[in-house]
Coordinates of C-alpha atoms in Angstrom, one line a residue:
X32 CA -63.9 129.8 -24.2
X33 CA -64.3 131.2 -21.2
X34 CA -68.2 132.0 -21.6
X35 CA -68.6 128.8 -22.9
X36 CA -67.2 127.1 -20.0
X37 CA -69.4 129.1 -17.2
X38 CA -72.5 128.4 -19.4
X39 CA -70.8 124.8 -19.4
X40 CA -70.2 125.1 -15.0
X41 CA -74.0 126.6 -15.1
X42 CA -75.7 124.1 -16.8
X43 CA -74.1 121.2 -14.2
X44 CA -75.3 123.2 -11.6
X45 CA -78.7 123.6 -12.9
X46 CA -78.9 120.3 -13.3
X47 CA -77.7 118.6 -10.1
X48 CA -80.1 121.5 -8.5
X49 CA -82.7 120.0 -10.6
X50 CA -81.6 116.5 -9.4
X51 CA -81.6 117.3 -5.9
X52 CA -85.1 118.8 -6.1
X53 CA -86.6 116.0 -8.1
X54 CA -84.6 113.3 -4.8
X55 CA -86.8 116.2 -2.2
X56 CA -89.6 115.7 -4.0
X57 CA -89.8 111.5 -4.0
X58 CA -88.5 111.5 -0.4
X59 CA -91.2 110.6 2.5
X60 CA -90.8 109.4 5.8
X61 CA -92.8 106.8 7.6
X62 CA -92.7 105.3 11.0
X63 CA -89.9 102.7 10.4
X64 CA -87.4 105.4 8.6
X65 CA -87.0 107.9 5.5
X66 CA -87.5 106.3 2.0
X67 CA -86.5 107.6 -1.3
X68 CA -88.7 106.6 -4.1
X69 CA -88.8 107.1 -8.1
X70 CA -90.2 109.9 -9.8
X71 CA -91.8 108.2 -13.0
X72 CA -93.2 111.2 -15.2
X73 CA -96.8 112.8 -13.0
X74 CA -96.0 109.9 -10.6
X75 CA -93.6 109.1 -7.8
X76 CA -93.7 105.2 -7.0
X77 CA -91.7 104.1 -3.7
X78 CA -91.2 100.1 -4.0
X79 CA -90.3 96.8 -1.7
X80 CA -91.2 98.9 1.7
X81 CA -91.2 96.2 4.7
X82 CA -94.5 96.4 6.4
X83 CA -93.7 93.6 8.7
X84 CA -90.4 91.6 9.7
X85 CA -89.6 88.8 7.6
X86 CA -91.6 86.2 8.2
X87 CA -89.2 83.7 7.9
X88 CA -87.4 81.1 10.6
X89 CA -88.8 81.4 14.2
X90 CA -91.5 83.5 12.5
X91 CA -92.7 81.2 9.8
X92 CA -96.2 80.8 11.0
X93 CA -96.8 83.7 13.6
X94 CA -98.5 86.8 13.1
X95 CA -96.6 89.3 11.2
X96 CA -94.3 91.5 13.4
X97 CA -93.4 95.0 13.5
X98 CA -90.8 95.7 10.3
X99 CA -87.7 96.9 11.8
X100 CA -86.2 100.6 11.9
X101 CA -84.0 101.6 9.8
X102 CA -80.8 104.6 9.8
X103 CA -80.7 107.0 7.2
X104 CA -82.5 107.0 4.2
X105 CA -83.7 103.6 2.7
X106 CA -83.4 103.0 -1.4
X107 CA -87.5 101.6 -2.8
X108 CA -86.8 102.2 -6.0
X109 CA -87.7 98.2 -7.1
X110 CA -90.2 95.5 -6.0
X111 CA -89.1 93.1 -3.2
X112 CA -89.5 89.8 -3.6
X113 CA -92.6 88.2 -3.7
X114 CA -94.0 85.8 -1.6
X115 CA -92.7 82.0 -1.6
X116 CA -94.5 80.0 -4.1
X117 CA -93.9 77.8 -7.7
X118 CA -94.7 80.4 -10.4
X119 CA -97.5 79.5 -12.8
X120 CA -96.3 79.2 -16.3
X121 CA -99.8 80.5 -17.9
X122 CA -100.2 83.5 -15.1
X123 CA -102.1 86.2 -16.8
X124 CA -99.7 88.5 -14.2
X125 CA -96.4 86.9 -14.4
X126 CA -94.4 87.9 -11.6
X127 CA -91.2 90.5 -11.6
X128 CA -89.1 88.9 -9.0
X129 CA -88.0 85.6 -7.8
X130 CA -90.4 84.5 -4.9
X131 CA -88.9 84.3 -1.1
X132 CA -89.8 83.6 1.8
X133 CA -89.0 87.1 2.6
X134 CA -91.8 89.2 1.1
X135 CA -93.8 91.0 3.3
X136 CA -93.6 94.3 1.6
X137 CA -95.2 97.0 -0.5
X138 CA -95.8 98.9 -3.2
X139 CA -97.0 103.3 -3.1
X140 CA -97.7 105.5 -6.4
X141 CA -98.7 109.3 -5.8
X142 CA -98.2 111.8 -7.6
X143 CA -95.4 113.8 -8.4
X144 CA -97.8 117.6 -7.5
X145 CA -98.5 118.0 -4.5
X146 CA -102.2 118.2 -3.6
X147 CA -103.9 120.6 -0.7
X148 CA -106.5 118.5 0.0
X149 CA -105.6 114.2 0.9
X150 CA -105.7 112.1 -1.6
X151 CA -108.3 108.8 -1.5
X152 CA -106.1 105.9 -1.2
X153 CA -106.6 102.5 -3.2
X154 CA -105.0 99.0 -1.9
X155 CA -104.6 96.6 -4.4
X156 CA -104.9 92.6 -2.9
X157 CA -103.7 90.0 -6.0
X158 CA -105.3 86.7 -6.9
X159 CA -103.9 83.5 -7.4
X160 CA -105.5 81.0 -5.8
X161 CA -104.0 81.8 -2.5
X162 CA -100.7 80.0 -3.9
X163 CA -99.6 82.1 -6.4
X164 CA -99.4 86.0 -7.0
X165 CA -97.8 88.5 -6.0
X166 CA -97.5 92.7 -6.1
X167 CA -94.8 93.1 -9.2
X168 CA -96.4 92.6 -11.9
X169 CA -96.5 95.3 -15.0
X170 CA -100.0 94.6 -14.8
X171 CA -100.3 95.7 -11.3
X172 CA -98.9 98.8 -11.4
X173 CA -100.4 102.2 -10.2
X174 CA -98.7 104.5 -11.9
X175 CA -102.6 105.5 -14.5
X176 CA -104.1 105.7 -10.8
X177 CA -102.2 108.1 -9.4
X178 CA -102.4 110.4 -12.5
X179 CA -105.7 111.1 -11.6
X180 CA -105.5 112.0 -8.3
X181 CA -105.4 108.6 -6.1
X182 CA -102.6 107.2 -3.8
X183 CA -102.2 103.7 -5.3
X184 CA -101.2 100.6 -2.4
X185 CA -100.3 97.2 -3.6
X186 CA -98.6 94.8 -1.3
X187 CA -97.6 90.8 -0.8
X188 CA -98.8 88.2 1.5
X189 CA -98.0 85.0 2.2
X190 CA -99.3 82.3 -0.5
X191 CA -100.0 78.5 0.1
X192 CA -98.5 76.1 3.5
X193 CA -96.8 79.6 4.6
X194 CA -99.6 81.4 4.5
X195 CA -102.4 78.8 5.5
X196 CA -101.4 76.1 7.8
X197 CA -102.1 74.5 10.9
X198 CA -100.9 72.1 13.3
X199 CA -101.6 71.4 17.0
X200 CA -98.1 72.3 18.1
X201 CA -99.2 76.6 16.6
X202 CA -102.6 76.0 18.5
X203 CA -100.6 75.1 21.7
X204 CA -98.1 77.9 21.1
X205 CA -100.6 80.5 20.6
X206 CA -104.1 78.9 21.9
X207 CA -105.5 82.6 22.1
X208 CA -104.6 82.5 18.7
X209 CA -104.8 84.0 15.8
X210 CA -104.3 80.9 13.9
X211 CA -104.3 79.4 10.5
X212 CA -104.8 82.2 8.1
X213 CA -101.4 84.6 8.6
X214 CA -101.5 85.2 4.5
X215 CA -105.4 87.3 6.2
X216 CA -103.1 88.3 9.0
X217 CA -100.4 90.2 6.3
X218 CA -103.2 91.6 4.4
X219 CA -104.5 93.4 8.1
X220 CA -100.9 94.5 8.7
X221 CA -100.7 96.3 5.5
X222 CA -104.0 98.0 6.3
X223 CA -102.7 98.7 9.5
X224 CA -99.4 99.9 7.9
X225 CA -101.5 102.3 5.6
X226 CA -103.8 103.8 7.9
X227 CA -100.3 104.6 10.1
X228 CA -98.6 105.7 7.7
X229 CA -100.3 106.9 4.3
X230 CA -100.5 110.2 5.2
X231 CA -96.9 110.7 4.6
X232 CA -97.8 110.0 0.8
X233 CA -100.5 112.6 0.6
X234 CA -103.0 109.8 0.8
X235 CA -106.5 110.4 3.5
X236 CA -106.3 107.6 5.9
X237 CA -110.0 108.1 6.6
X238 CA -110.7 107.6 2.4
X239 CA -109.4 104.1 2.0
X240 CA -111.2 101.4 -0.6
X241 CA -110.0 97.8 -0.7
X242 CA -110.0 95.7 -4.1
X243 CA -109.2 92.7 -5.5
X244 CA -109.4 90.2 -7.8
X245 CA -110.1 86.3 -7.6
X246 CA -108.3 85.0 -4.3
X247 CA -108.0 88.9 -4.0
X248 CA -111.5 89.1 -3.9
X249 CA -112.5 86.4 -1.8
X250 CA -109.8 88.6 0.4
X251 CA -112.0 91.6 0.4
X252 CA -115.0 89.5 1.4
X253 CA -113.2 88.2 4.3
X254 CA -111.6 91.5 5.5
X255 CA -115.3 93.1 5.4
X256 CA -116.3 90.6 7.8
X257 CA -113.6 90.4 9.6
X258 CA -113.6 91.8 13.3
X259 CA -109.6 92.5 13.0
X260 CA -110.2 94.8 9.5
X261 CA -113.0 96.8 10.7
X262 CA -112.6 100.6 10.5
X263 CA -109.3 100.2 8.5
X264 CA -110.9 100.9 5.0
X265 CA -114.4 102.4 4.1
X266 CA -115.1 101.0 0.4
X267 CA -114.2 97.7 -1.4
X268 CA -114.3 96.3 -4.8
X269 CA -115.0 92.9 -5.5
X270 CA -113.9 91.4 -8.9
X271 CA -114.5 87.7 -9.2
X272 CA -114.5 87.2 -5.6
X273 CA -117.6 85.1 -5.1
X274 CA -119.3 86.4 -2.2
X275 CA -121.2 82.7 -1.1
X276 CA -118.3 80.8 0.5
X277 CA -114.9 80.6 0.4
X278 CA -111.9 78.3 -1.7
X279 CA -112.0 76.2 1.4
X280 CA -115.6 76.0 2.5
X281 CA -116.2 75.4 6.4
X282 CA -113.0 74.2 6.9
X283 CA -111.8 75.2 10.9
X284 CA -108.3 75.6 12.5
X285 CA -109.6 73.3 15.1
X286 CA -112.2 71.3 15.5
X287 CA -115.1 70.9 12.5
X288 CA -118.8 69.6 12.3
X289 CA -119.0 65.6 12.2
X290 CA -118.9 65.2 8.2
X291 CA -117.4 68.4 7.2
X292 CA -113.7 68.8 5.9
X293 CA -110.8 67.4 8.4
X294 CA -109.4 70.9 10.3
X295 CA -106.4 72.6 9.8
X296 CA -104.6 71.0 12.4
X297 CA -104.9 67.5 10.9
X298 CA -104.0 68.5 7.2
X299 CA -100.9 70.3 8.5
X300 CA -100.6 67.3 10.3
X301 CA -100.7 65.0 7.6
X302 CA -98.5 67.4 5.2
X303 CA -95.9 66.8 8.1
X304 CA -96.1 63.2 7.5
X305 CA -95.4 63.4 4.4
X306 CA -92.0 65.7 4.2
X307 CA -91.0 63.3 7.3
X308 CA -91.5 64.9 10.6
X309 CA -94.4 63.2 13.1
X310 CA -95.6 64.5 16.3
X311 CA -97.6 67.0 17.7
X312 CA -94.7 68.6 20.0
X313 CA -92.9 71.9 19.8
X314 CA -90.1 69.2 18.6
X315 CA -92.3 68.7 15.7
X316 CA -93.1 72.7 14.8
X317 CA -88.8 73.2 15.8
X318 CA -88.5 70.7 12.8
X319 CA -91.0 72.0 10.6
X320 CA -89.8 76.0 10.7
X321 CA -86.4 74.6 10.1
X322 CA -87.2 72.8 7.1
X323 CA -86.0 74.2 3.9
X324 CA -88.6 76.7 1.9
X325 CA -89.0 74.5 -1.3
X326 CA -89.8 71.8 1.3
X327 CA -92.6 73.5 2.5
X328 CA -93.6 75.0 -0.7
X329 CA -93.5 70.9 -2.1
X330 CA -94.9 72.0 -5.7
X331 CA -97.8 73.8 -4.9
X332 CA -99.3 75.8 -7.6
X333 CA -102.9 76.6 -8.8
X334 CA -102.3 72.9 -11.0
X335 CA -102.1 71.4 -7.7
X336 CA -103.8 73.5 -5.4
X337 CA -106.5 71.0 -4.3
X338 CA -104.0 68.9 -2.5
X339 CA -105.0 67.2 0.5
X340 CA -102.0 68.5 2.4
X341 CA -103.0 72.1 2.0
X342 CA -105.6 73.7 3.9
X343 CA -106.0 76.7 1.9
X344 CA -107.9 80.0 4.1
X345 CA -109.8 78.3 7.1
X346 CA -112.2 79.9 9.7
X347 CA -110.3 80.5 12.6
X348 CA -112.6 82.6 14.9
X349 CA -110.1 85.9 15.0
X350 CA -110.1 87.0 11.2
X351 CA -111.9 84.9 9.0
X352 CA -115.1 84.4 11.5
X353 CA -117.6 82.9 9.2
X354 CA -118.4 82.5 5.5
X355 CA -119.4 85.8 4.0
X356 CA -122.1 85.1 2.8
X357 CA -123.8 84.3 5.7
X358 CA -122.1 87.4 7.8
X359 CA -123.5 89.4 5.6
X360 CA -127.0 88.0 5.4
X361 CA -127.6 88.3 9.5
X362 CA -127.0 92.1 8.8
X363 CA -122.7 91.6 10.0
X364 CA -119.6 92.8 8.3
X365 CA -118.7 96.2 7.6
X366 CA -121.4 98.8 6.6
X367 CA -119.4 100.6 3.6
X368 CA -120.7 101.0 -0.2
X369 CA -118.9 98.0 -2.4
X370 CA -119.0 97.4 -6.2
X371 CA -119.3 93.7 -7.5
X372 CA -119.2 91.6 -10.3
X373 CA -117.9 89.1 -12.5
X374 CA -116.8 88.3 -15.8
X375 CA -118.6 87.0 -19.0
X376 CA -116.3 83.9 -19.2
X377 CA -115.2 83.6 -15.8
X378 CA -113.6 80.9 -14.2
X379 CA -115.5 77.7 -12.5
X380 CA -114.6 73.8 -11.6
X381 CA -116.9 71.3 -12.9
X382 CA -115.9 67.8 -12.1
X383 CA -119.0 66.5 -14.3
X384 CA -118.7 63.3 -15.9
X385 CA -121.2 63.6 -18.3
X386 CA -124.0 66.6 -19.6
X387 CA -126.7 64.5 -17.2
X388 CA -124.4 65.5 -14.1
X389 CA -123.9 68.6 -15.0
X390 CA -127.6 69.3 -14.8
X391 CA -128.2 67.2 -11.7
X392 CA -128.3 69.3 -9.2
X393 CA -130.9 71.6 -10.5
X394 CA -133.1 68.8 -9.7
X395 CA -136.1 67.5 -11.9
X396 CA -138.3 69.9 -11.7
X397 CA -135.7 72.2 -13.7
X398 CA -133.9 70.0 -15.9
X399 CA -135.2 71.5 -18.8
X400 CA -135.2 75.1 -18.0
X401 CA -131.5 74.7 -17.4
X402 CA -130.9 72.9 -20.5
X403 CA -132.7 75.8 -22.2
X404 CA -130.7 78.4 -20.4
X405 CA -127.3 76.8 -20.6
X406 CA -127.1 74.8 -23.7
X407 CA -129.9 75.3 -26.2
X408 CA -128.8 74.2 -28.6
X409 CA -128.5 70.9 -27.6
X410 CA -124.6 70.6 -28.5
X411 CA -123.3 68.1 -25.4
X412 CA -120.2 70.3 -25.1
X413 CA -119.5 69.3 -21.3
X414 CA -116.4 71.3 -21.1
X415 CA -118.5 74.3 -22.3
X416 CA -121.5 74.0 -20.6
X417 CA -120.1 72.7 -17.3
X418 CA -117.5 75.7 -17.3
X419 CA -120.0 78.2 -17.5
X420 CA -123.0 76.5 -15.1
X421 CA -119.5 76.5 -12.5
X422 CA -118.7 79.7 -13.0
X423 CA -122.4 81.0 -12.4
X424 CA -122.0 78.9 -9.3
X425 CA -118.6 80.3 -8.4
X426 CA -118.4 83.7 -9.7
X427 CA -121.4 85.4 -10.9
X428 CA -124.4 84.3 -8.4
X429 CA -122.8 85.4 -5.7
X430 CA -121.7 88.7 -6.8
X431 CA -125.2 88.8 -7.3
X432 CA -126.3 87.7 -4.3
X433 CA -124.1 90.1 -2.5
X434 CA -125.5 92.8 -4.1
X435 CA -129.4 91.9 -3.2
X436 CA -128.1 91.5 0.4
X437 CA -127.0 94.4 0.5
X438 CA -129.7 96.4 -1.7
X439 CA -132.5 94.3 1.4
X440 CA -130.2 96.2 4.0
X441 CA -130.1 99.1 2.1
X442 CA -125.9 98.9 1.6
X443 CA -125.1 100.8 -1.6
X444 CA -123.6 98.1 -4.0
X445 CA -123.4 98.5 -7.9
X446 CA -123.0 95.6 -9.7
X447 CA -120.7 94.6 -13.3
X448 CA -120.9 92.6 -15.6
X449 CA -116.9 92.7 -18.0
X450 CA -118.2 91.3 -20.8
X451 CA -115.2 93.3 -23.1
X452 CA -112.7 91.5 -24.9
X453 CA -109.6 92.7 -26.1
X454 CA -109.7 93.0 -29.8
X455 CA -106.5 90.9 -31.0
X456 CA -108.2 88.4 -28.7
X457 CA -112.0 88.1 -30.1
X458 CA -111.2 85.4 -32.5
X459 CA -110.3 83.2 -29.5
X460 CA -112.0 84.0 -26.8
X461 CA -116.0 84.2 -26.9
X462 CA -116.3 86.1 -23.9
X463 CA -113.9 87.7 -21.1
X464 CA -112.2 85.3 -19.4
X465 CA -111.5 85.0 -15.5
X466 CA -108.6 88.0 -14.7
X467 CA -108.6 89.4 -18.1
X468 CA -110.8 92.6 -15.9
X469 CA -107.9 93.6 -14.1
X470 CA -105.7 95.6 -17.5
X471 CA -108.2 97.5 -18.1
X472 CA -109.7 98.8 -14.5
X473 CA -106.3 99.2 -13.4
X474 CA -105.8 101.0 -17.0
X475 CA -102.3 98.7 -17.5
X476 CA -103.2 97.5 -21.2
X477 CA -100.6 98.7 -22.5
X478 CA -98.1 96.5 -20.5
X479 CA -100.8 93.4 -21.3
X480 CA -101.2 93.8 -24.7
X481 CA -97.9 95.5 -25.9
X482 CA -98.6 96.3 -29.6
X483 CA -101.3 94.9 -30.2
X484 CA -103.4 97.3 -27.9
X485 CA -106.0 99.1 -29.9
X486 CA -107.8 102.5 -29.7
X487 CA -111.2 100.2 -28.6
X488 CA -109.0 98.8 -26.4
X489 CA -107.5 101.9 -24.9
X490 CA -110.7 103.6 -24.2
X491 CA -112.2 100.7 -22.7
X492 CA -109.8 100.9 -19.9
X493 CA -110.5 104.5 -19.7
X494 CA -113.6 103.7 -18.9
X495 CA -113.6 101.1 -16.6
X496 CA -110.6 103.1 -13.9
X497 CA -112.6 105.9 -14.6
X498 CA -115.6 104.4 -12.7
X499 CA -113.0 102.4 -10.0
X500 CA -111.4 105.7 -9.5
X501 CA -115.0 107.9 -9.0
X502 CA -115.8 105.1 -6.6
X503 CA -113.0 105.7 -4.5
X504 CA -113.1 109.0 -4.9
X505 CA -116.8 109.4 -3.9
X506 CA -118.6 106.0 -3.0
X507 CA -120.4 106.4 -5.9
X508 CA -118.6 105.2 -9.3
X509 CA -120.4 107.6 -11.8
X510 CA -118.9 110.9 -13.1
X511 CA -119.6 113.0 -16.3
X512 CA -118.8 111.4 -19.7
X513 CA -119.9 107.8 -18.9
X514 CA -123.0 106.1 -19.0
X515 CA -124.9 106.0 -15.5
X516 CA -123.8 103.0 -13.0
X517 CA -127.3 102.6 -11.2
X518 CA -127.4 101.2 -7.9
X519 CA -128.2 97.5 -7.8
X520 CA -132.1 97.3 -7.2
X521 CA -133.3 93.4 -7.1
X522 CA -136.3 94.4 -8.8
X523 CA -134.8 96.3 -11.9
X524 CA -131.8 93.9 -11.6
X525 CA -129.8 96.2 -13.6
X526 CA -125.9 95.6 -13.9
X527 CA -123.5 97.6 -15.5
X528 CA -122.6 95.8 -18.8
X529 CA -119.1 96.1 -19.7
X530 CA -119.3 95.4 -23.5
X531 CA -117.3 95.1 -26.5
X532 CA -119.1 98.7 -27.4
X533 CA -118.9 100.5 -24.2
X534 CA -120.0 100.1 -20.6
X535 CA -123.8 99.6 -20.9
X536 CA -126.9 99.8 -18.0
X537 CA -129.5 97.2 -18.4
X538 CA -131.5 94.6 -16.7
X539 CA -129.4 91.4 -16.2
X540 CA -130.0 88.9 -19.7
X541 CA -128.3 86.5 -17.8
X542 CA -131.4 86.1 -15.2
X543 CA -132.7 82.7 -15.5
X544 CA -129.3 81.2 -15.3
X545 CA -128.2 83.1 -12.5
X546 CA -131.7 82.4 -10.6
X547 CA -130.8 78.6 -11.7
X548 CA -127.8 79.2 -10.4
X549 CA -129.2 80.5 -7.0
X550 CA -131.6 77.6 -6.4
X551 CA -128.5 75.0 -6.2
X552 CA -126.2 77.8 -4.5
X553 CA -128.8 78.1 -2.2
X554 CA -129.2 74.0 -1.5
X555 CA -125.4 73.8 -0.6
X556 CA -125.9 76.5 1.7
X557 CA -128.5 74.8 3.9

């Protein structure tokens, strides 16, 4: 008994020793205090770290401030909340957590062996719309990332009237500004937050590439032109972000061009109007920061995101100086190698009537080379067809016309097409629709697509964060065992083909649409 009992006594101690080491090994410290994160298998994943103060009372609508220090050593072992907004009921990323106004934190994977050599760092930026998302979703997890060899960032930002709102009473409060877009003011924080403090999680703070997906995306676009962003990150990957304007097109802060949208200021203003506070005053803003959150938040949601009484991202002068497009065109933005694309059913807004307005604006002349192109045979479908002539417009054009800005300027961009479907999908979806990209480059199928995941499946995400991972690793997203990613060349046109067989290089078949496409993209611009 007694031999049994030490072997009993040595076991608990082996145990609690193990315990303790495994608690070292998932402790870090950053500026603000010591955290103690989770060790998940290969991977230890820290979660809900403040990167700024809550943005919440006399800081609803300023520029995120410094998150506050903390004693002793601070639990991140779940996701804080995200961001204030209405969940959407048919989000392909449901959210983990019940959304708050107090939400400005993030999200770190790394793993579990220590490397001699930093690690190239990843941030993640959500979509949504810029009114819903947020960083705790299954699907938004790091944990495949950090397995091979990256330090995985994903973080929250302020969604909707919190995160993209003026009013003459902020411009008088702060007329050096910034103004306007503080959800663009969270994302710079956290880039800040990760340049001061990633090296704590093995990550190189001189190897960081942005991505993002939808509003995401658009986000990435705006950050690479952005004075406030520059030298903070040194890749980016666009999915679906457009690249041509942005989900509020030339709307300003202040001011605005005779016939252009009404500024910032007077939809804020107007949205005051409407919950019942007037005036112009610090009276008015007093009211307005004391009013409760599901005031503020009045319903919004990507159903109702076209409100007149939300702004959605504006120029403001300070971080989003411009439409991208443009920036990029003159030669501006930051000079780093990006990967861009779209997917096969993406997402666009038609507001179309009838098949005859849907082809309008390709003009006479090309009436019937779009009718060719986009419906041949001569079905009338106008949901169809106007879906996919917006989404060329929306989605896939600019991607492409990123990446021939960029090829002129000789700016290494490698352009996608993600054409694959899941297989328990195929019989209802014709092609990949908008967001269904992001399981598989972030190699999260499994949480998508519980059992009915296949092996197709599988090694299609394999695949794709196998390139997104090289990319970050390198610049350059080709490695041994795939097919070769070329550089985008305007006169080969060659994308990287994401199909239902495998990733496949070849010239774009979608080249008269997307030159279609171009000519009316091309009209709005001028």
């Amino acid at each position: 008994m007694d031999i049994v009992k030490t072997l009993s006594i040595a076991g608990v101690a082996l145990a609690l020793l193990a315990g303790a080491a495994q608690a070292e090994t998932a402790r870090v410290t950053v500026a603000s205090g010591a955290l103690q994160g989770v060790v998940e298998g290969e991977v230890v994943a820290f979660k809900g770290v403040p990167f700024a103060a809550p943005p919440v009372g006399d800081l609803r609508w300023r520029p995120p401030q410094p998150a506050a220090s903390w004693s002793g050593v601070r639990p991140a072992a779940a996701y804080g909340a995200d961001c204030m907004q209405k969940p959407f009921p048919s989000d392909a990323a449901p959210l983990g957590t019940t959304p708050a106004e107090d939400c400005l934190v993030l999200n770190v994977w790394r793993p579990v062996k220590a490397s001699a050599a930093k690690l190239p760092v990843m941030v993640w930026i959500y979509g949504g719309g810029f009114v819903n998302g947020g960083s705790s979703p299954a699907v938004y997890a790091g944990t495949e990332f950090a397995k091979n060899g990256v330090v995985f960032v994903s973080f929250n930002y302020r969604l909707g009237r919190f995160g993209f709102f003026g009013h003459p009473a902020l411009t008088r409060e702060s007329p050096d500004g910034p103004l306007g877009n503080y959800g663009f003011m969270d994302q710079v924080a956290a880039l800040q937050w990760v340049r001061h403090n990633i090296e704590a999680f093995g990550g190189d703070p001189g190897n960081v590439t942005i991505f993002g997906e939808s509003a995401g995306g658009f986000s990435v676009h705006t950050l690479a032109t952005s004075p406030a962003a520059q030298g903070l990150f040194h890749k980016a990957i666009v999915q679906s972000g457009g690249g041509r304007g942005s989900l509020s097109p030339g709307r300003r802060v202040t001011g605005g061009a005779p016939g252009g949208p009404p500024s910032g200021e007077a939809v804020g203003l107007a949205f005051a109007k409407r919950i019942g506070i007037e005036g112009e005053d610090a009276a008015a803003l007093a009211a307005l920061r004391e009013a409760p959150a599901e005031t503020i938040l009045s319903g919004l949601d990507m159903m109702t995101m076209f409100d007149p009484t939300y702004s959605g991202p504006m120029i403001d002068g300070k971080i989003a100086v411009g439409e991208p497009g443009a920036i990029y065109k003159a030669g501006g933005g930051a000079k780093i190698p990006m990967i861009l694309g779209a997917n096969s059913m993406d997402i666009g807004f038609s507001q179309a009537r009838t098949i005859d307005e849907v082809f309008a604006p390709f003009g006479a002349a090309n009436r019937a080379k779009a009718q060719a192109a986009y419906d041949p045979a001569n079905s009338g479908n106008l949901r169809m067809v106007g879906m996919t002539v917006a989404s060329d417009q929306m989605m896939v054009e600019p991607a492409r016309y990123v990446a021939r800005t960029f090829a002129a300027q000789s700016r290494p961009a490698y352009a996608y097409r993600f054409s694959y479907v899941a297989e328990s999908m195929r019989k209802e979806w014709p092609g990949a629709p908008h967001a269904t990209d992001i399981p598989f480059v972030l190699n999260t199928v499994k949480a998508k697509y519980g059992a009915a995941l296949t092996a197709s499946d599988a090694k299609a995400a394999e695949a794709a964060s196998a390139y997104w991972i090289a990319f970050a690793k390198t610049g350059d997203p080709n490695g041994p065992g795939r097919p070769k990613w070329p550089a985008y060349e305007p006169a080969s046109d060659q994308i990287l083909d994401f199909t239902n067989d495998g990733p496949v290089a070849k010239a774009d078949p979608w080249k008269v649409r997307l030159d279609l496409a171009e000519s009316v993209n091309d009209k709005a611009v001028h």
